Coordinates of C-alpha atoms in Angstrom, one line a residue:
M1 CA -4.1 -37.8 -6.5
N2 CA -6.2 -36.3 -9.3
Q3 CA -3.9 -35.8 -13.0
E4 CA -4.8 -32.1 -12.7
L5 CA -3.0 -32.1 -9.1
K6 CA -0.1 -33.9 -10.4
N7 CA 0.6 -31.5 -12.7
F8 CA 0.3 -28.8 -10.7
S9 CA 2.5 -30.0 -7.4
P10 CA 6.0 -29.3 -10.1
I11 CA 4.6 -26.3 -10.6
F12 CA 6.7 -25.0 -7.3
S13 CA 9.6 -26.2 -5.6
L14 CA 7.6 -27.1 -2.0
P15 CA 5.1 -30.0 -1.4
L16 CA 1.6 -29.2 -2.2
P17 CA 0.1 -30.1 1.2
K18 CA 3.1 -28.0 2.3
I19 CA 1.5 -24.8 0.7
V20 CA -2.4 -25.7 1.2
F21 CA -1.3 -26.2 5.1
C22 CA 0.5 -22.7 4.7
V23 CA -1.9 -20.7 2.7
T24 CA -5.3 -22.5 5.0
G25 CA -2.5 -21.4 8.2
L26 CA -2.4 -17.4 6.2
A27 CA -5.5 -17.6 6.4
L28 CA -6.7 -18.1 9.7
F29 CA -4.1 -15.4 10.4
W30 CA -6.5 -12.9 9.0
V31 CA -9.5 -14.0 10.0
V32 CA -8.0 -13.1 13.5
F33 CA -5.7 -10.3 13.2
L34 CA -6.5 -8.6 10.6
W35 CA -10.6 -8.9 11.2
G36 CA -11.3 -5.2 12.4
V37 CA -10.0 -4.1 8.8
L38 CA -13.7 -5.1 8.2
E39 CA -14.9 -1.8 9.8
R40 CA -11.9 0.4 11.2
Y41 CA -10.4 0.5 7.9
V42 CA -6.6 1.4 7.4
L43 CA -7.3 2.1 12.2
A44 CA -7.4 -1.2 11.7
L45 CA -3.6 -2.3 10.2
G46 CA -0.7 -1.9 11.9
F47 CA 2.1 -4.9 12.9
N48 CA -1.1 -7.6 11.8
A49 CA -0.2 -6.4 8.2
T50 CA 3.3 -6.4 8.1
L51 CA 3.7 -9.5 9.7
F52 CA 0.6 -11.2 6.9
M53 CA 1.9 -9.6 4.2
A54 CA 5.5 -11.0 4.9
G55 CA 4.3 -14.3 5.2
L56 CA 2.7 -14.0 2.0
L57 CA 6.4 -13.5 0.6
L58 CA 8.3 -15.4 2.4
L59 CA 5.9 -18.0 0.7
T60 CA 5.7 -16.8 -2.2
H61 CA 9.7 -16.8 -2.3
F62 CA 10.0 -20.6 -0.6
A63 CA 7.6 -21.7 -3.1
L64 CA 8.9 -20.8 -6.2
G65 CA 12.1 -21.8 -5.5
E66 CA 14.2 -20.6 -8.4
R67 CA 11.2 -18.6 -10.1
S68 CA 11.4 -16.7 -6.9
F69 CA 11.3 -13.0 -6.9
V70 CA 14.4 -12.5 -4.1
R71 CA 16.2 -14.8 -7.7
K72 CA 15.2 -13.3 -10.8
C73 CA 15.3 -9.6 -9.8
A74 CA 18.0 -7.8 -8.6
W75 CA 17.8 -6.6 -4.2
Y76 CA 16.6 -3.1 -5.1
W77 CA 13.6 -4.0 -7.2
Y78 CA 12.0 -5.5 -4.2
F79 CA 12.7 -3.4 -1.6
P80 CA 10.8 -1.1 -1.6
L81 CA 8.1 -3.0 -1.3
L82 CA 10.0 -4.1 1.6
I83 CA 10.1 -0.8 2.9
V84 CA 6.4 -0.5 1.7
C85 CA 5.3 -3.4 4.1
L86 CA 7.5 -2.6 7.1
S87 CA 6.0 0.6 7.0
Y88 CA 2.3 -0.6 8.2
S89 CA 4.7 -1.1 11.6
V90 CA 5.7 2.3 11.9
F91 CA 3.5 4.6 11.8
E92 CA -0.1 5.0 11.6
N93 CA -0.6 7.7 8.8
P94 CA -3.9 7.4 7.2
F95 CA -3.0 9.2 3.7
I96 CA -0.6 7.0 2.5
K97 CA -2.2 3.7 4.1
L98 CA -4.7 3.7 1.7
C99 CA -2.0 4.3 -1.2
H100 CA -1.0 1.3 0.2
M101 CA -4.0 -0.1 -0.9
L102 CA -2.8 0.5 -5.0
F103 CA 0.8 0.8 -4.4
I104 CA 1.2 -2.7 -3.1
P105 CA -0.5 -4.3 -6.4
M106 CA 1.2 -2.5 -8.1
S107 CA 3.9 -3.7 -7.1
I108 CA 3.5 -7.0 -6.6
G109 CA 2.7 -6.7 -10.6
F110 CA 6.2 -5.5 -12.0
L111 CA 7.6 -7.8 -9.9
M112 CA 5.2 -10.4 -11.5
L113 CA 6.6 -9.3 -15.2
M114 CA 9.8 -9.7 -13.8
V115 CA 9.6 -12.9 -12.7
R116 CA 7.6 -14.7 -15.8
V117 CA 8.6 -12.5 -18.8
K118 CA 11.7 -14.1 -20.2
E119 CA 13.3 -10.6 -21.4
Q120 CA 13.0 -8.2 -18.3
Q121 CA 14.6 -5.8 -20.9
A122 CA 11.4 -5.9 -22.5
I123 CA 9.2 -4.5 -19.3
F124 CA 11.5 -1.3 -20.2
E125 CA 10.3 -0.1 -23.8
S126 CA 7.7 1.6 -23.0
F127 CA 6.3 3.1 -19.2
V128 CA 3.1 3.9 -20.4
R129 CA 2.3 0.4 -20.7
A130 CA 5.2 -1.2 -18.2
I131 CA 2.8 0.9 -16.1
F132 CA -0.4 -1.1 -17.9
A133 CA 0.8 -4.9 -17.7
S134 CA 2.3 -4.0 -14.4
M135 CA -1.7 -3.4 -13.9
A136 CA -3.1 -6.6 -15.3
S137 CA -0.6 -8.8 -13.4
A138 CA -2.0 -7.5 -10.2
V139 CA -5.8 -8.9 -12.1
E140 CA -5.1 -11.4 -12.9
T141 CA -4.4 -12.9 -10.1
V142 CA -8.2 -11.9 -9.3
F143 CA -9.4 -13.7 -12.7
G144 CA -7.4 -17.2 -10.9
V145 CA -9.2 -17.3 -7.6
V146 CA -12.1 -19.5 -9.6
H147 CA -9.3 -22.1 -10.9
A148 CA -7.7 -22.1 -7.5
S149 CA -10.6 -22.8 -5.5
A150 CA -11.0 -25.9 -8.5
L151 CA -8.0 -27.5 -6.5
Y152 CA -7.8 -26.1 -3.3
H153 CA -11.0 -28.6 -3.7
E154 CA -10.2 -31.2 -5.3
F155 CA -6.5 -31.6 -3.3
L156 CA -9.4 -31.9 0.2
A157 CA -11.4 -34.6 -1.2
S158 CA -8.0 -36.5 -2.3
R159 CA -6.8 -36.0 0.8
Y160 CA -9.5 -36.7 3.1
L161 CA -12.3 -38.1 0.8
E162 CA -12.2 -41.2 -1.6
Q163 CA -13.8 -41.2 -4.8
G164 CA -17.5 -40.5 -4.6
M165 CA -17.4 -38.4 -1.9
R166 CA -17.5 -40.6 0.5
V167 CA -14.7 -40.2 4.1
R168 CA -11.9 -42.6 4.4
P169 CA -11.9 -46.0 6.3
E170 CA -9.6 -43.7 9.3
V171 CA -11.7 -40.2 9.5
R172 CA -14.6 -42.6 9.5
S173 CA -13.3 -43.9 12.9
V174 CA -12.4 -41.3 14.7
F175 CA -15.7 -39.6 14.3
K176 CA -17.9 -42.4 15.5
G177 CA -15.5 -42.7 17.8
L178 CA -15.3 -39.5 19.6
A179 CA -19.9 -39.8 18.3
L180 CA -19.9 -42.3 20.9
L181 CA -17.6 -41.3 23.4
A182 CA -19.4 -37.7 23.6
L183 CA -22.7 -40.3 23.5
L184 CA -21.9 -42.4 26.6
S185 CA -20.2 -39.0 28.0
V186 CA -22.5 -37.4 28.5
F187 CA -25.6 -39.5 29.1
L188 CA -24.1 -42.8 31.3
V189 CA -20.2 -42.0 32.6
V190 CA -20.7 -38.6 33.6
P191 CA -24.1 -38.7 35.9
L192 CA -23.7 -41.6 37.1
L193 CA -20.5 -40.9 38.5
G194 CA -22.1 -37.8 39.6
S195 CA -24.7 -38.6 41.5
A196 CA -22.1 -41.3 43.3
D197 CA -19.7 -37.8 44.1
A198 CA -21.2 -34.2 44.5
A199 CA -17.6 -32.7 44.0
F200 CA -17.2 -34.8 40.1
Q201 CA -20.6 -33.2 40.0
S202 CA -20.2 -29.9 40.3
L203 CA -17.4 -30.0 38.3
F204 CA -19.1 -30.7 34.9
E205 CA -22.6 -28.6 36.3
N206 CA -19.7 -25.8 35.1
V207 CA -18.1 -27.3 32.1
Y208 CA -22.4 -28.1 30.8
Q209 CA -22.5 -25.2 30.8
R210 CA -19.9 -23.9 29.6
L211 CA -20.7 -26.3 26.8
T212 CA -23.3 -25.0 25.7
D213 CA -22.5 -21.9 25.1
F214 CA -19.7 -22.0 23.3
V215 CA -22.3 -24.4 21.1
L216 CA -24.7 -21.7 21.2
S217 CA -22.2 -19.2 20.0
L218 CA -20.7 -20.9 17.3
F219 CA -24.6 -20.7 15.4
E220 CA -23.1 -17.1 15.6
L221 CA -22.9 -15.1 12.1
E222 CA -20.0 -13.7 12.7
Y223 CA -18.3 -17.2 13.0
F224 CA -20.2 -18.0 9.8
W225 CA -18.3 -15.2 8.7
R226 CA -15.2 -15.8 9.9
L227 CA -15.0 -19.6 8.8
L228 CA -16.3 -17.5 4.7
A229 CA -13.4 -15.4 5.3
M230 CA -10.7 -18.2 6.1
V231 CA -11.0 -19.9 3.1
A232 CA -12.4 -16.8 0.7
V233 CA -8.1 -16.2 2.3
S234 CA -6.9 -19.5 1.6
V235 CA -8.1 -19.7 -1.9
F236 CA -7.1 -16.0 -3.1
C237 CA -3.3 -16.9 -1.7
L238 CA -3.1 -20.2 -4.0
A239 CA -4.7 -18.1 -6.2
F240 CA -1.6 -15.7 -6.2
L241 CA 1.0 -18.2 -6.0
T242 CA -0.2 -19.5 -8.9
V243 CA 0.7 -16.6 -10.6
W244 CA 3.7 -16.5 -10.8
T245 CA 4.3 -20.1 -11.8
K246 CA 2.5 -18.3 -16.5
D247 CA 5.2 -17.8 -18.5
V248 CA 4.4 -14.5 -20.7
V249 CA 6.8 -14.6 -23.6
V250 CA 5.8 -11.9 -25.7
L251 CA 5.0 -9.1 -23.6
W252 CA 4.4 -6.5 -26.7
K253 CA 6.3 -6.4 -30.1
T254 CA 7.9 -2.3 -30.7
E255 CA 8.7 -2.1 -33.9
A256 CA 11.7 1.3 -33.7
K257 CA 10.2 3.6 -35.9
Q258 CA 12.4 7.0 -37.2
C259 CA 10.6 9.3 -36.1
D260 CA 9.9 13.6 -38.8
Q261 CA 13.3 15.2 -36.6
I262 CA 12.0 18.2 -38.5
S263 CA 8.1 17.5 -37.2
A264 CA 10.3 16.9 -33.4
G265 CA 12.1 19.7 -33.7
V266 CA 9.5 22.2 -34.5
I267 CA 7.7 20.3 -31.8
I268 CA 9.8 20.2 -29.6
L269 CA 10.9 24.6 -30.0
G270 CA 7.8 26.0 -30.2
I271 CA 6.8 24.6 -27.0
V272 CA 10.1 25.5 -25.8
V273 CA 9.4 29.3 -26.9
L274 CA 5.9 30.0 -24.5
Y275 CA 7.4 27.8 -21.8
L276 CA 9.5 31.0 -21.8
V277 CA 6.8 33.7 -22.5
F278 CA 4.8 32.8 -19.9
L279 CA 8.7 32.7 -17.5
Y280 CA 8.1 35.6 -18.6
L281 CA 4.9 36.7 -17.5
Q282 CA 5.4 35.0 -14.7
L283 CA 8.6 36.6 -13.7
D284 CA 7.1 40.2 -11.5
K285 CA 4.8 37.1 -9.1
M286 CA 8.2 34.8 -8.5
L287 CA 9.8 38.3 -7.1
Q288 CA 6.9 39.6 -5.3
G289 CA 6.7 36.8 -3.0
G290 CA 2.7 37.4 -2.4
L291 CA -0.8 36.2 -2.1
P292 CA -2.9 37.9 -3.0
L293 CA -5.5 38.8 0.3
E294 CA -8.5 36.9 -0.6
F295 CA -9.2 33.4 -0.2
R296 CA -10.3 32.5 -3.8
E297 CA -7.8 34.2 -5.4
T298 CA -4.9 32.2 -3.8
E299 CA -6.8 29.2 -4.8
A300 CA -7.0 29.9 -8.5
Y301 CA -3.5 31.1 -8.9
V302 CA -2.1 28.4 -6.0
K303 CA -4.0 25.5 -5.5
S304 CA -5.1 25.0 -9.9
G305 CA -1.7 26.9 -11.3
F306 CA -0.3 24.0 -9.6
W307 CA -2.4 20.8 -10.3
Q308 CA -2.2 22.4 -14.5
L309 CA 1.8 22.6 -14.4
V310 CA 1.7 19.2 -13.2
V311 CA 0.1 17.8 -15.9
L312 CA 2.4 20.0 -18.5
T313 CA 5.0 18.6 -17.0
G314 CA 3.7 15.4 -17.2
L315 CA 4.0 16.6 -20.9
N316 CA 7.1 17.6 -20.8
L317 CA 8.0 14.0 -19.7
A318 CA 5.8 11.8 -22.5
L319 CA 7.6 14.1 -25.2
V320 CA 11.2 13.2 -23.7
F321 CA 10.5 9.8 -23.4
T322 CA 9.2 10.1 -27.5
Y323 CA 11.9 11.5 -28.5
Y324 CA 15.1 10.4 -26.9
R325 CA 15.7 8.0 -28.4
E326 CA 16.7 7.9 -31.5
S327 CA 17.7 12.1 -31.9
S328 CA 20.0 13.9 -34.2
A329 CA 22.8 16.3 -32.6
V330 CA 19.9 19.4 -32.8
L331 CA 16.9 17.1 -31.9
K332 CA 18.9 16.6 -28.9
M333 CA 19.9 20.1 -28.2
L334 CA 16.4 21.3 -28.1
L335 CA 16.1 18.2 -26.4
L336 CA 18.5 20.1 -23.2
C337 CA 16.6 23.5 -23.7
F338 CA 13.0 21.9 -23.5
V339 CA 14.0 19.7 -20.2
M340 CA 15.6 23.4 -19.2
A341 CA 12.8 25.3 -20.2
S342 CA 10.7 21.9 -18.3
L343 CA 13.0 21.9 -15.3
L344 CA 11.8 25.9 -14.9
L345 CA 8.1 25.8 -15.4
L346 CA 8.4 22.9 -13.0
G347 CA 10.3 25.4 -10.4
S348 CA 7.0 28.2 -11.3
A349 CA 5.5 25.4 -9.6
A350 CA 7.2 24.8 -6.7
H351 CA 7.4 28.6 -5.8
R352 CA 3.2 29.0 -5.7
M353 CA 3.5 25.7 -3.6
F354 CA 6.0 27.5 -1.1
L355 CA 4.0 30.2 -0.7
Y356 CA 0.9 28.1 -0.4
V357 CA 2.3 26.7 2.4
T358 CA 4.5 29.5 3.7
F359 CA 0.8 31.9 4.0
Y360 CA -1.8 28.7 4.3
G361 CA -0.4 25.7 6.6
L362 CA 0.7 22.3 5.5
S363 CA -1.4 19.5 4.8
Y364 CA -1.4 16.0 3.5
E365 CA -2.4 17.6 0.4
K366 CA 0.0 20.2 -0.1
F367 CA 2.9 17.9 1.4
Y368 CA 2.4 14.6 -1.2
A369 CA 1.9 17.8 -4.2
S370 CA 5.4 19.0 -3.4
Y371 CA 6.9 15.4 -3.1
T372 CA 5.6 15.3 -6.7
V373 CA 7.6 17.8 -8.3
L374 CA 11.1 16.2 -6.2
Y375 CA 9.7 13.0 -8.6
C376 CA 10.1 15.0 -11.6
A377 CA 13.1 17.4 -10.9
V378 CA 14.6 14.4 -10.2
L379 CA 13.3 12.1 -13.6
F380 CA 14.8 15.6 -15.1
A381 CA 18.0 15.4 -13.9
V382 CA 17.7 12.1 -14.8
I383 CA 16.9 12.7 -18.0
L384 CA 20.0 15.9 -18.4
C385 CA 21.9 13.8 -17.5
S386 CA 21.0 10.5 -20.0
L387 CA 20.8 13.0 -23.6
R388 CA 24.8 12.4 -23.2
S389 CA 24.6 8.8 -23.0
S390 CA 22.0 6.3 -25.4
K391 CA 22.6 3.8 -22.3
V392 CA 20.6 5.0 -20.0
N393 CA 17.4 3.2 -20.1
L394 CA 14.8 6.1 -19.1
T395 CA 11.3 4.3 -18.5
R396 CA 14.0 1.5 -15.9
A397 CA 15.0 5.4 -14.1
A398 CA 11.1 6.3 -13.7
I399 CA 10.0 3.1 -12.7
L400 CA 13.1 2.9 -9.4
I401 CA 13.0 6.8 -8.7
V402 CA 8.8 5.8 -8.5
L403 CA 9.6 2.4 -6.5
W404 CA 12.5 4.3 -4.2
M405 CA 10.7 6.9 -3.3
Y406 CA 7.7 6.1 -2.7
A407 CA 8.9 3.6 0.1
A408 CA 10.7 6.7 1.8
A409 CA 7.4 8.4 2.0
S410 CA 5.6 5.6 3.8
I411 CA 8.3 5.8 6.4
T412 CA 8.8 9.0 6.4
P413 CA 7.0 11.2 9.6
V414 CA 5.4 13.4 7.7
E415 CA 2.0 14.1 10.5
Y416 CA 4.7 15.1 12.5
I417 CA 6.5 16.9 9.8
V418 CA 3.1 19.1 9.3
A419 CA 2.1 19.6 13.2
R420 CA 5.7 20.9 13.8
T421 CA 5.9 23.4 10.4
N422 CA 2.2 24.7 10.7
L423 CA 2.9 26.4 14.2
A424 CA 6.8 27.8 13.2
L425 CA 5.1 29.5 10.7
S426 CA 1.9 29.8 12.6
Y427 CA 4.3 33.0 14.2
R428 CA 4.9 34.9 11.0
T429 CA 3.2 38.3 10.4
D430 CA 1.9 36.5 7.5
S431 CA 0.5 34.1 8.7
R432 CA -3.1 32.6 7.5
L433 CA -3.4 29.4 9.0
S434 CA -5.3 27.9 11.4
L435 CA -3.7 25.7 13.9
S436 CA -7.1 23.8 14.4
D437 CA -6.3 22.4 10.8
I438 CA -3.9 19.5 12.3
K439 CA -7.0 18.2 13.7
I440 CA -7.4 15.9 10.4
M441 CA -3.9 14.3 11.5
S442 CA -4.4 10.8 13.5
I443 CA -2.2 9.2 16.3
D444 CA 1.1 9.9 14.8
A445 CA 1.0 14.1 16.2
L446 CA -1.0 13.3 19.2
S447 CA 2.7 13.5 21.2
F448 CA 3.7 16.2 20.0
V449 CA 0.4 18.1 19.9
K450 CA 0.3 17.6 24.0
S451 CA 3.4 18.1 24.5
N452 CA 3.3 21.4 22.8
K453 CA -0.4 21.3 23.6
Q454 CA 0.2 25.2 25.8
E455 CA 2.4 26.7 22.9
I456 CA -0.4 25.9 20.0
I457 CA -3.5 27.0 21.9
S458 CA -1.2 31.0 22.9
A459 CA -1.9 33.7 21.3
K460 CA -0.2 34.1 17.9
P461 CA -0.3 36.4 14.6
S462 CA -2.5 34.1 12.9
A463 CA -6.5 35.2 13.1
S464 CA -7.1 31.0 13.4
R465 CA -7.5 29.8 17.0
W466 CA -7.8 26.1 17.7
H467 CA -11.0 25.8 20.2
S468 CA -11.3 22.1 20.3
I469 CA -7.6 21.1 21.1
E470 CA -8.8 19.1 24.3
Y471 CA -11.5 17.1 22.2
W472 CA -9.2 16.2 18.9
I473 CA -6.4 15.3 22.3
L474 CA -9.9 12.9 23.6
E475 CA -10.5 11.9 20.3
Q476 CA -7.5 10.0 19.1
E477 CA -6.7 8.7 23.4
Q478 CA -9.9 6.8 22.6
R479 CA -9.0 5.4 18.6
L480 CA -5.3 4.6 20.6
D481 CA -7.4 2.8 23.6
S482 CA -9.7 0.3 20.2
K483 CA -6.3 -0.7 18.9
R484 CA -6.0 -4.4 19.7
W485 CA -2.4 -5.4 20.9
Y486 CA -1.1 -6.3 17.4
E487 CA -3.2 -3.5 15.5
Y488 CA -0.3 -1.4 17.2
S489 CA 3.0 0.7 14.8
L490 CA 6.0 2.2 16.7
S491 CA 4.1 5.6 16.3
A492 CA 1.0 4.6 18.7
L493 CA 3.4 2.6 20.9
F494 CA 5.1 6.3 22.0
A495 CA 2.2 7.8 21.6
E496 CA 0.6 6.0 24.5
R497 CA 4.1 6.0 26.5
C498 CA 3.8 9.7 26.6
L499 CA 0.5 9.9 28.3
K500 CA 1.5 7.6 30.6

């Protein structure tokens, strides 16, 4: 075996032949059960995506041995990733499945840091650096594909070929025997036996036809692309495994610097005063509890203003993360006031979103925007508790809350909540929503819409009605019929059962 392969094998607890066999099996699973992703994107993801991710993570666990993320990390770090992988088999929500394409690599990159960095506490020195380092770990897999492809080729060559790229004698003998058997059977044995017995001849006529069709089908372009994809996925999985084994001795160096307490106090106090003035001016609108009649004015007040307040909340979090470590008693008191003012500012944003949902209904954007506000509120609550104790690491808490709240969102029946909420809000006399907005939902909302169709299309105070509900139901049923059995989720199975 090549010297590089000998040096490579001890890295894993499993023998290299088993690893190559497993990554090839995962690649075969991909080209058979996940091939529809190339055409239908997230619609083709269901049980198949969960099984593929489970297989890849299980292979990672057993291949790494003592370096496995299960042994190197506490369960609460990797369990959210398992929940997100399971969510493919729970709901059809296309929005969250698109978000998974960013979250899963990021969370895997973070787990890589936890495994590869000797001092895990160094990861939590900076929130921004932890995010960028996680992204870098995930991207590193792409750069490892070149080295992994060379290893994959060298292993196959050393396993099945001799030096000089000559076929090994036993392999050459097998192929030679098969070739001679095929020639004798096709041109001599079968024709002679067929001429002696009509039944035997008719039997092998069908075999010849099927064999011809099979040979012709091998030249179809799809099989070529599947074979190419199988090799690519195998190499990618091997590169994915090798990235975990590379140690990172020094992630980054942080030098403890004493912040200027006076300038920090001036900044915090000044922003608190500005926030109090803003909240005082917003008090009338918050007590009024209404929205402008014109949609453009409402959009300017709610939508634009909401995201501006969320951006300010992010700035507030950055300031707290900067000054909470080394602060005097006076600065801690100012930070306490600052956090409480930030919570009130966040409450103003939440109030705007509440009015927007009440009058115009719920949607993907509004649901997840509200969820973002909830995350910030939880983080501010943690900050309030941590100001009393310097032992709490805010970066660690912020990352942990992100992981678990995202995992919870991935298995939340968002589309059912949206459809049910909009139906309930449509009975309000001051409602301005249109139930036709439900048409952006997927199969997850099909069972609810079909079971409540008459109630949805009945007259309501809302001015806008859903006239194309039958077309939407038919479209979702067609999408459900186009799914293969391994692309289903529990939600799709429930929707299909309700249609019967």
